[in-house]
mmCIF file of C-alpha atoms in Angstrom:
data_model
loop_
_atom_site.group_PDB
_atom_site.id
_atom_site.type_symbol
_atom_site.label_atom_id
_atom_site.label_comp_id
_atom_site.label_asym_id
_atom_site.label_seq_id
_atom_site.Cartn_x
_atom_site.Cartn_y
_atom_site.Cartn_z
ATOM 1 C CA MET A 153 -0.040 -0.232 -0.192
ATOM 2 C CA ASN A 154 1.382 3.334 -1.502
ATOM 3 C CA GLY A 155 -0.084 6.239 -2.533
ATOM 4 C CA ILE A 156 0.616 10.173 -2.891
ATOM 5 C CA LEU A 157 -2.104 12.866 -3.539
ATOM 6 C CA TYR A 158 -1.742 16.382 -3.819
ATOM 7 C CA MET A 159 -3.975 19.346 -4.725
ATOM 8 C CA ASP A 160 -3.881 23.096 -5.768
ATOM 9 C CA VAL A 161 -5.981 24.785 -2.469
ATOM 10 C CA SER A 162 -6.539 27.766 -4.200
ATOM 11 C CA VAL A 163 -9.698 26.187 -5.236
ATOM 12 C CA PHE A 164 -10.878 26.710 -1.245
ATOM 13 C CA GLU A 165 -10.772 30.034 -2.734
ATOM 14 C CA ASP A 166 -14.339 28.693 -3.792
ATOM 15 C CA VAL A 167 -16.562 29.768 -0.764
ATOM 16 C CA LEU A 168 -18.806 26.282 -1.071
ATOM 17 C CA LEU A 169 -15.518 24.144 -2.076
ATOM 18 C CA TYR A 170 -14.654 25.635 1.470
ATOM 19 C CA GLU A 171 -17.240 24.606 3.081
ATOM 20 C CA LYS A 172 -17.931 21.888 1.639
ATOM 21 C CA GLY A 173 -14.018 20.739 2.063
ATOM 22 C CA LYS A 174 -14.335 21.315 5.949
ATOM 23 C CA THR A 175 -17.116 18.716 6.328
ATOM 24 C CA LEU A 176 -14.472 16.322 5.278
ATOM 25 C CA LEU A 177 -11.985 17.231 8.140
ATOM 26 C CA SER A 178 -11.527 15.389 11.622
ATOM 27 C CA ALA A 179 -13.375 17.552 14.429
ATOM 28 C CA GLU A 180 -9.910 18.476 15.768
ATOM 29 C CA ARG A 181 -8.258 19.775 12.538
ATOM 30 C CA ARG A 182 -11.755 21.892 11.523
ATOM 31 C CA MET A 183 -11.178 23.239 14.783
ATOM 32 C CA TYR A 184 -7.301 24.050 14.556
ATOM 33 C CA MET A 185 -8.487 25.132 11.004
ATOM 34 C CA GLU A 186 -11.299 28.182 12.436
ATOM 35 C CA LYS A 187 -8.500 29.649 14.401
ATOM 36 C CA LEU A 188 -6.309 30.679 11.537
ATOM 37 C CA LYS A 189 -6.507 34.118 10.664
ATOM 38 C CA ASN A 190 -4.556 33.776 7.499
ATOM 39 C CA PRO A 191 -6.371 32.915 5.156
ATOM 40 C CA LYS A 192 -3.837 31.704 2.542
ATOM 41 C CA ALA A 193 -2.671 29.596 5.692
ATOM 42 C CA ALA A 194 -6.568 27.982 6.289
ATOM 43 C CA ARG A 195 -6.564 26.700 2.852
ATOM 44 C CA LEU A 196 -3.558 24.724 2.789
ATOM 45 C CA SER A 197 -4.554 22.934 6.570
ATOM 46 C CA LEU A 198 -7.720 22.175 4.772
ATOM 47 C CA GLY A 199 -6.433 20.732 1.788
ATOM 48 C CA ALA A 200 -3.953 18.850 3.906
ATOM 49 C CA GLY A 201 -6.781 17.436 6.006
ATOM 50 C CA VAL A 202 -8.798 16.751 2.640
ATOM 51 C CA LEU A 203 -6.733 14.764 1.246
ATOM 52 C CA LEU A 204 -5.910 12.811 4.293
ATOM 53 C CA PHE A 205 -9.164 11.923 4.307
ATOM 54 C CA PHE A 206 -9.151 10.651 0.516
ATOM 55 C CA ALA A 207 -5.895 8.515 1.530
ATOM 56 C CA LEU A 208 -8.175 6.701 4.252
ATOM 57 C CA GLN A 209 -11.267 6.400 2.385
ATOM 58 C CA LYS A 210 -9.032 4.621 -0.722
ATOM 59 C CA CYS A 211 -7.521 1.834 2.076
ATOM 60 C CA ASN A 212 -11.067 2.049 3.496
ATOM 61 C CA TYR A 213 -10.199 3.558 6.827
ATOM 62 C CA THR A 214 -12.207 6.736 6.648
ATOM 63 C CA GLU A 215 -13.678 5.856 10.192
ATOM 64 C CA GLN A 216 -9.987 6.236 11.712
ATOM 65 C CA LEU A 217 -10.627 10.206 10.966
ATOM 66 C CA GLU A 218 -11.393 11.292 14.396
ATOM 67 C CA LYS A 219 -8.764 8.500 15.922
ATOM 68 C CA ILE A 220 -5.543 10.792 14.901
ATOM 69 C CA LYS A 221 -3.206 10.753 17.864
ATOM 70 C CA LYS A 222 0.619 12.523 18.039
ATOM 71 C CA THR A 223 3.300 11.411 18.944
ATOM 72 C CA PRO A 224 4.998 13.672 22.300
ATOM 73 C CA LEU A 225 7.332 15.229 19.619
ATOM 74 C CA GLY A 226 3.621 15.711 17.370
ATOM 75 C CA LYS A 227 3.529 13.183 14.714
ATOM 76 C CA PRO A 228 0.675 12.759 13.565
ATOM 77 C CA TYR A 229 0.040 8.838 13.512
ATOM 78 C CA LEU A 230 -3.378 6.058 13.778
ATOM 79 C CA LYS A 231 -2.698 3.035 16.379
ATOM 80 C CA GLY A 232 -3.177 -0.619 15.481
ATOM 81 C CA ILE A 233 -4.069 -0.616 11.481
ATOM 82 C CA ASP A 234 -1.674 -0.640 8.711
ATOM 83 C CA PHE A 235 -1.831 3.004 7.597
ATOM 84 C CA GLN A 236 0.807 5.599 7.703
ATOM 85 C CA PHE A 237 0.968 8.895 6.908
ATOM 86 C CA ASN A 238 2.609 12.241 6.356
ATOM 87 C CA LEU A 239 1.695 15.808 5.421
ATOM 88 C CA SER A 240 3.033 18.655 3.662
ATOM 89 C CA HIS A 241 2.276 22.251 2.042
ATOM 90 C CA SER A 242 4.298 24.990 0.865
ATOM 91 C CA GLY A 243 2.814 27.897 -1.406
ATOM 92 C CA THR A 244 -0.389 26.849 -2.709
ATOM 93 C CA TYR A 245 -0.030 23.039 -2.504
ATOM 94 C CA ALA A 246 -0.498 20.243 -0.272
ATOM 95 C CA LEU A 247 0.243 17.144 -0.267
ATOM 96 C CA CYS A 248 -0.021 13.386 1.638
ATOM 97 C CA ALA A 249 1.799 10.496 1.180
ATOM 98 C CA TYR A 250 0.383 7.091 2.907
ATOM 99 C CA SER A 251 2.113 3.610 2.880
ATOM 100 C CA ASN A 252 2.027 0.699 5.798
ATOM 101 C CA ARG A 253 5.581 1.851 6.933
ATOM 102 C CA ASN A 254 6.883 4.922 8.164
ATOM 103 C CA ILE A 255 6.420 7.696 5.752
ATOM 104 C CA GLY A 256 8.094 10.992 5.549
ATOM 105 C CA ALA A 257 6.929 13.788 2.775
ATOM 106 C CA ASP A 258 8.010 16.993 2.169
ATOM 107 C CA LEU A 259 6.747 20.097 -0.534
ATOM 108 C CA GLN A 260 8.629 23.175 -1.315
ATOM 109 C CA GLN A 261 8.009 25.956 -2.922
ATOM 110 C CA ILE A 262 10.653 26.729 -4.624
ATOM 111 C CA LYS A 263 12.163 30.147 -4.608
ATOM 112 C CA GLU A 264 13.835 32.460 -7.351
ATOM 113 C CA LYS A 265 16.846 32.836 -4.763
ATOM 114 C CA LEU A 266 18.281 30.607 -2.708
ATOM 115 C CA PRO A 267 17.682 31.776 1.232
ATOM 116 C CA GLU A 268 20.163 33.005 3.091
ATOM 117 C CA LYS A 269 22.277 30.553 5.215
ATOM 118 C CA THR A 270 22.031 27.531 3.763
ATOM 119 C CA GLU A 271 25.070 26.233 5.558
ATOM 120 C CA LYS A 272 22.596 25.594 8.030
ATOM 121 C CA ILE A 273 21.110 23.315 5.992
ATOM 122 C CA LEU A 274 23.527 21.576 3.506
ATOM 123 C CA SER A 275 26.709 19.398 4.110
ATOM 124 C CA LYS A 276 29.636 20.536 2.788
ATOM 125 C CA ASP A 277 29.725 17.949 -0.359
ATOM 126 C CA GLU A 278 26.656 18.988 -0.949
ATOM 127 C CA THR A 279 27.555 23.172 -1.012
ATOM 128 C CA SER A 280 30.525 22.089 -3.150
ATOM 129 C CA PHE A 281 28.207 19.999 -5.387
ATOM 130 C CA LEU A 282 26.068 23.132 -5.901
ATOM 131 C CA ALA A 283 28.810 25.209 -6.841
ATOM 132 C CA LYS A 284 29.158 23.433 -10.213
ATOM 133 C CA PHE A 285 26.101 24.658 -11.488
ATOM 134 C CA THR A 286 24.574 28.102 -12.574
ATOM 135 C CA GLN A 287 22.704 29.944 -10.274
ATOM 136 C CA PRO A 288 18.985 28.723 -11.258
ATOM 137 C CA GLU A 289 20.408 25.352 -11.175
ATOM 138 C CA GLN A 290 21.809 25.962 -8.012
ATOM 139 C CA THR A 291 18.314 27.315 -6.620
ATOM 140 C CA GLN A 292 16.384 23.996 -8.199
ATOM 141 C CA LEU A 293 18.991 21.380 -6.517
ATOM 142 C CA PHE A 294 18.888 23.070 -3.151
ATOM 143 C CA TYR A 295 15.068 22.774 -2.431
ATOM 144 C CA ARG A 296 15.476 19.699 -3.741
ATOM 145 C CA LEU A 297 17.852 18.982 -1.496
ATOM 146 C CA TRP A 298 15.841 21.013 1.705
ATOM 147 C CA ALA A 299 12.708 18.240 0.319
ATOM 148 C CA ARG A 300 15.007 15.267 0.921
ATOM 149 C CA LYS A 301 16.064 16.164 4.558
ATOM 150 C CA GLU A 302 12.743 17.400 5.407
ATOM 151 C CA SER A 303 11.517 14.117 4.260
ATOM 152 C CA LEU A 304 13.877 12.362 6.417
ATOM 153 C CA ILE A 305 13.014 14.695 9.326
ATOM 154 C CA LYS A 306 9.720 13.824 9.328
ATOM 155 C CA TRP A 307 9.855 9.974 8.612
ATOM 156 C CA ASP A 308 12.346 9.885 11.753
ATOM 157 C CA GLY A 309 10.270 12.346 14.263
ATOM 158 C CA ARG A 310 12.300 13.790 16.541
ATOM 159 C CA GLY A 311 12.116 17.014 14.122
ATOM 160 C CA LEU A 312 14.813 19.611 14.334
ATOM 161 C CA ARG A 313 16.453 17.671 16.477
ATOM 162 C CA LEU A 314 18.715 16.152 13.867
ATOM 163 C CA PRO A 315 21.603 17.882 12.262
ATOM 164 C CA LEU A 316 20.865 18.807 8.914
ATOM 165 C CA GLN A 317 24.255 19.926 7.829
ATOM 166 C CA GLU A 318 25.655 16.643 8.875
ATOM 167 C CA ILE A 319 23.375 14.860 6.214
ATOM 168 C CA SER A 320 24.522 14.199 2.501
ATOM 169 C CA PHE A 321 22.996 13.002 -0.208
ATOM 170 C CA ILE A 322 25.725 12.999 -2.159
ATOM 171 C CA LYS A 323 27.949 10.619 -3.056
ATOM 172 C CA ASN A 324 30.632 9.869 -5.299
ATOM 173 C CA GLY A 325 30.008 13.162 -6.641
ATOM 174 C CA THR A 326 26.171 12.833 -7.573
ATOM 175 C CA LEU A 327 23.050 13.032 -6.238
ATOM 176 C CA THR A 328 22.084 9.471 -4.502
ATOM 177 C CA ASP A 329 18.223 8.504 -3.609
ATOM 178 C CA ILE A 330 19.710 5.892 -0.957
ATOM 179 C CA LEU A 331 20.766 7.058 2.489
ATOM 180 C CA GLU A 332 22.444 5.063 5.491
ATOM 181 C CA TRP A 333 20.510 6.686 8.303
ATOM 182 C CA GLU A 334 21.660 5.334 11.717
ATOM 183 C CA ASP A 335 21.143 1.648 11.514
ATOM 184 C CA LYS A 336 17.900 1.825 8.652
ATOM 185 C CA THR A 337 18.421 2.167 5.150
ATOM 186 C CA LEU A 338 16.317 5.006 3.658
ATOM 187 C CA TYR A 339 15.054 5.349 -0.115
ATOM 188 C CA PHE A 340 14.040 8.805 -1.270
ATOM 189 C CA LYS A 341 11.770 9.901 -4.121
ATOM 190 C CA GLU A 342 10.864 12.848 -6.164
ATOM 191 C CA TYR A 343 7.796 13.409 -7.569
ATOM 192 C CA PRO A 344 8.350 16.787 -9.876
ATOM 193 C CA LYS A 345 5.202 15.832 -11.875
ATOM 194 C CA ILE A 346 3.229 17.750 -9.593
ATOM 195 C CA ASN A 347 4.533 21.046 -10.188
ATOM 196 C CA GLU A 348 7.732 22.248 -11.985
ATOM 197 C CA ASN A 349 7.826 25.286 -9.527
ATOM 198 C CA TYR A 350 7.505 22.706 -6.052
ATOM 199 C CA ALA A 351 10.260 20.050 -4.930
ATOM 200 C CA ALA A 352 8.277 17.498 -4.082
ATOM 201 C CA CYS A 353 10.036 14.519 -1.846
ATOM 202 C CA ILE A 354 9.078 10.895 0.206
ATOM 203 C CA CYS A 355 10.940 8.754 2.425
ATOM 204 C CA LYS A 356 10.848 5.391 3.949
ATOM 205 C CA GLU A 357 12.270 2.273 4.145
ATOM 206 C CA GLY A 358 12.028 0.216 1.226
ATOM 207 C CA ALA A 359 11.798 1.207 -2.754
ATOM 208 C CA ASP A 360 8.249 0.739 -3.338
ATOM 209 C CA PHE A 361 6.865 3.988 -3.535
ATOM 210 C CA ALA A 362 3.651 4.665 -5.520
ATOM 211 C CA LEU A 363 5.072 5.126 -9.302
ATOM 212 C CA ASN A 364 3.012 8.832 -9.616
ATOM 213 C CA ALA A 365 1.190 11.065 -7.863
ATOM 214 C CA GLU A 366 -2.331 11.503 -7.942
ATOM 215 C CA GLU A 367 -3.641 15.077 -7.858
ATOM 216 C CA ILE A 368 -7.541 15.697 -6.057
ATOM 217 C CA THR A 369 -9.548 18.309 -7.855
ATOM 218 C CA ALA A 370 -12.468 20.647 -7.082
ATOM 219 C CA GLU A 371 -14.510 17.803 -9.218
ATOM 220 C CA MET A 372 -13.573 15.119 -7.580
ATOM 221 C CA LEU A 373 -15.028 17.111 -4.092
ATOM 222 C CA LYS A 374 -18.566 17.575 -5.388
ATOM 223 C CA PHE A 375 -19.105 14.099 -4.864
ATOM 224 C CA PHE A 376 -18.965 14.197 -1.113
#
């Protein structure tokens, strides 16, 4: 069981769709979302919750929506069933990855310029690797690397306690999709077809990833 769902949350600028989407959320997420004062943040939270609903529905676990718990460090999970998930959002897109194994997912909107203090995120090998490319290529690669590291963080569940600058995705001078992390072998897969202006990456043990990401559209929402 492996799947990747995504959506452009701009569809929730439509008031009717916004209200429809809220009916698909857990009570806890709905309460959280309604407290958000920033409309953009509210749409992103709504989108993530809607994607989780669709993921649970595809696996016949819809009744589990109200049973989501969180670890002491805030990672959401469902106890006692063969369903792991992770949510992410950036820009105007939301993402949900699900599997029968622990999974981490991250989505990064690619900006025009590199952020400041990239040395806090990149290893020395990664910094040297990026230096070989043009500025636009460096920016694209940076966000791809950042998405990989954030997906690792979310897989791990310990948050920003991980030393990002000590983790390197460069092996033998090239970008690798496999990382030996502590006592685990982790695999990473990118989904560039979601949108060329976003970097999306999934992290988990085992290389049995979903082949493609599935878009959840406004039309699909209307059936619920």
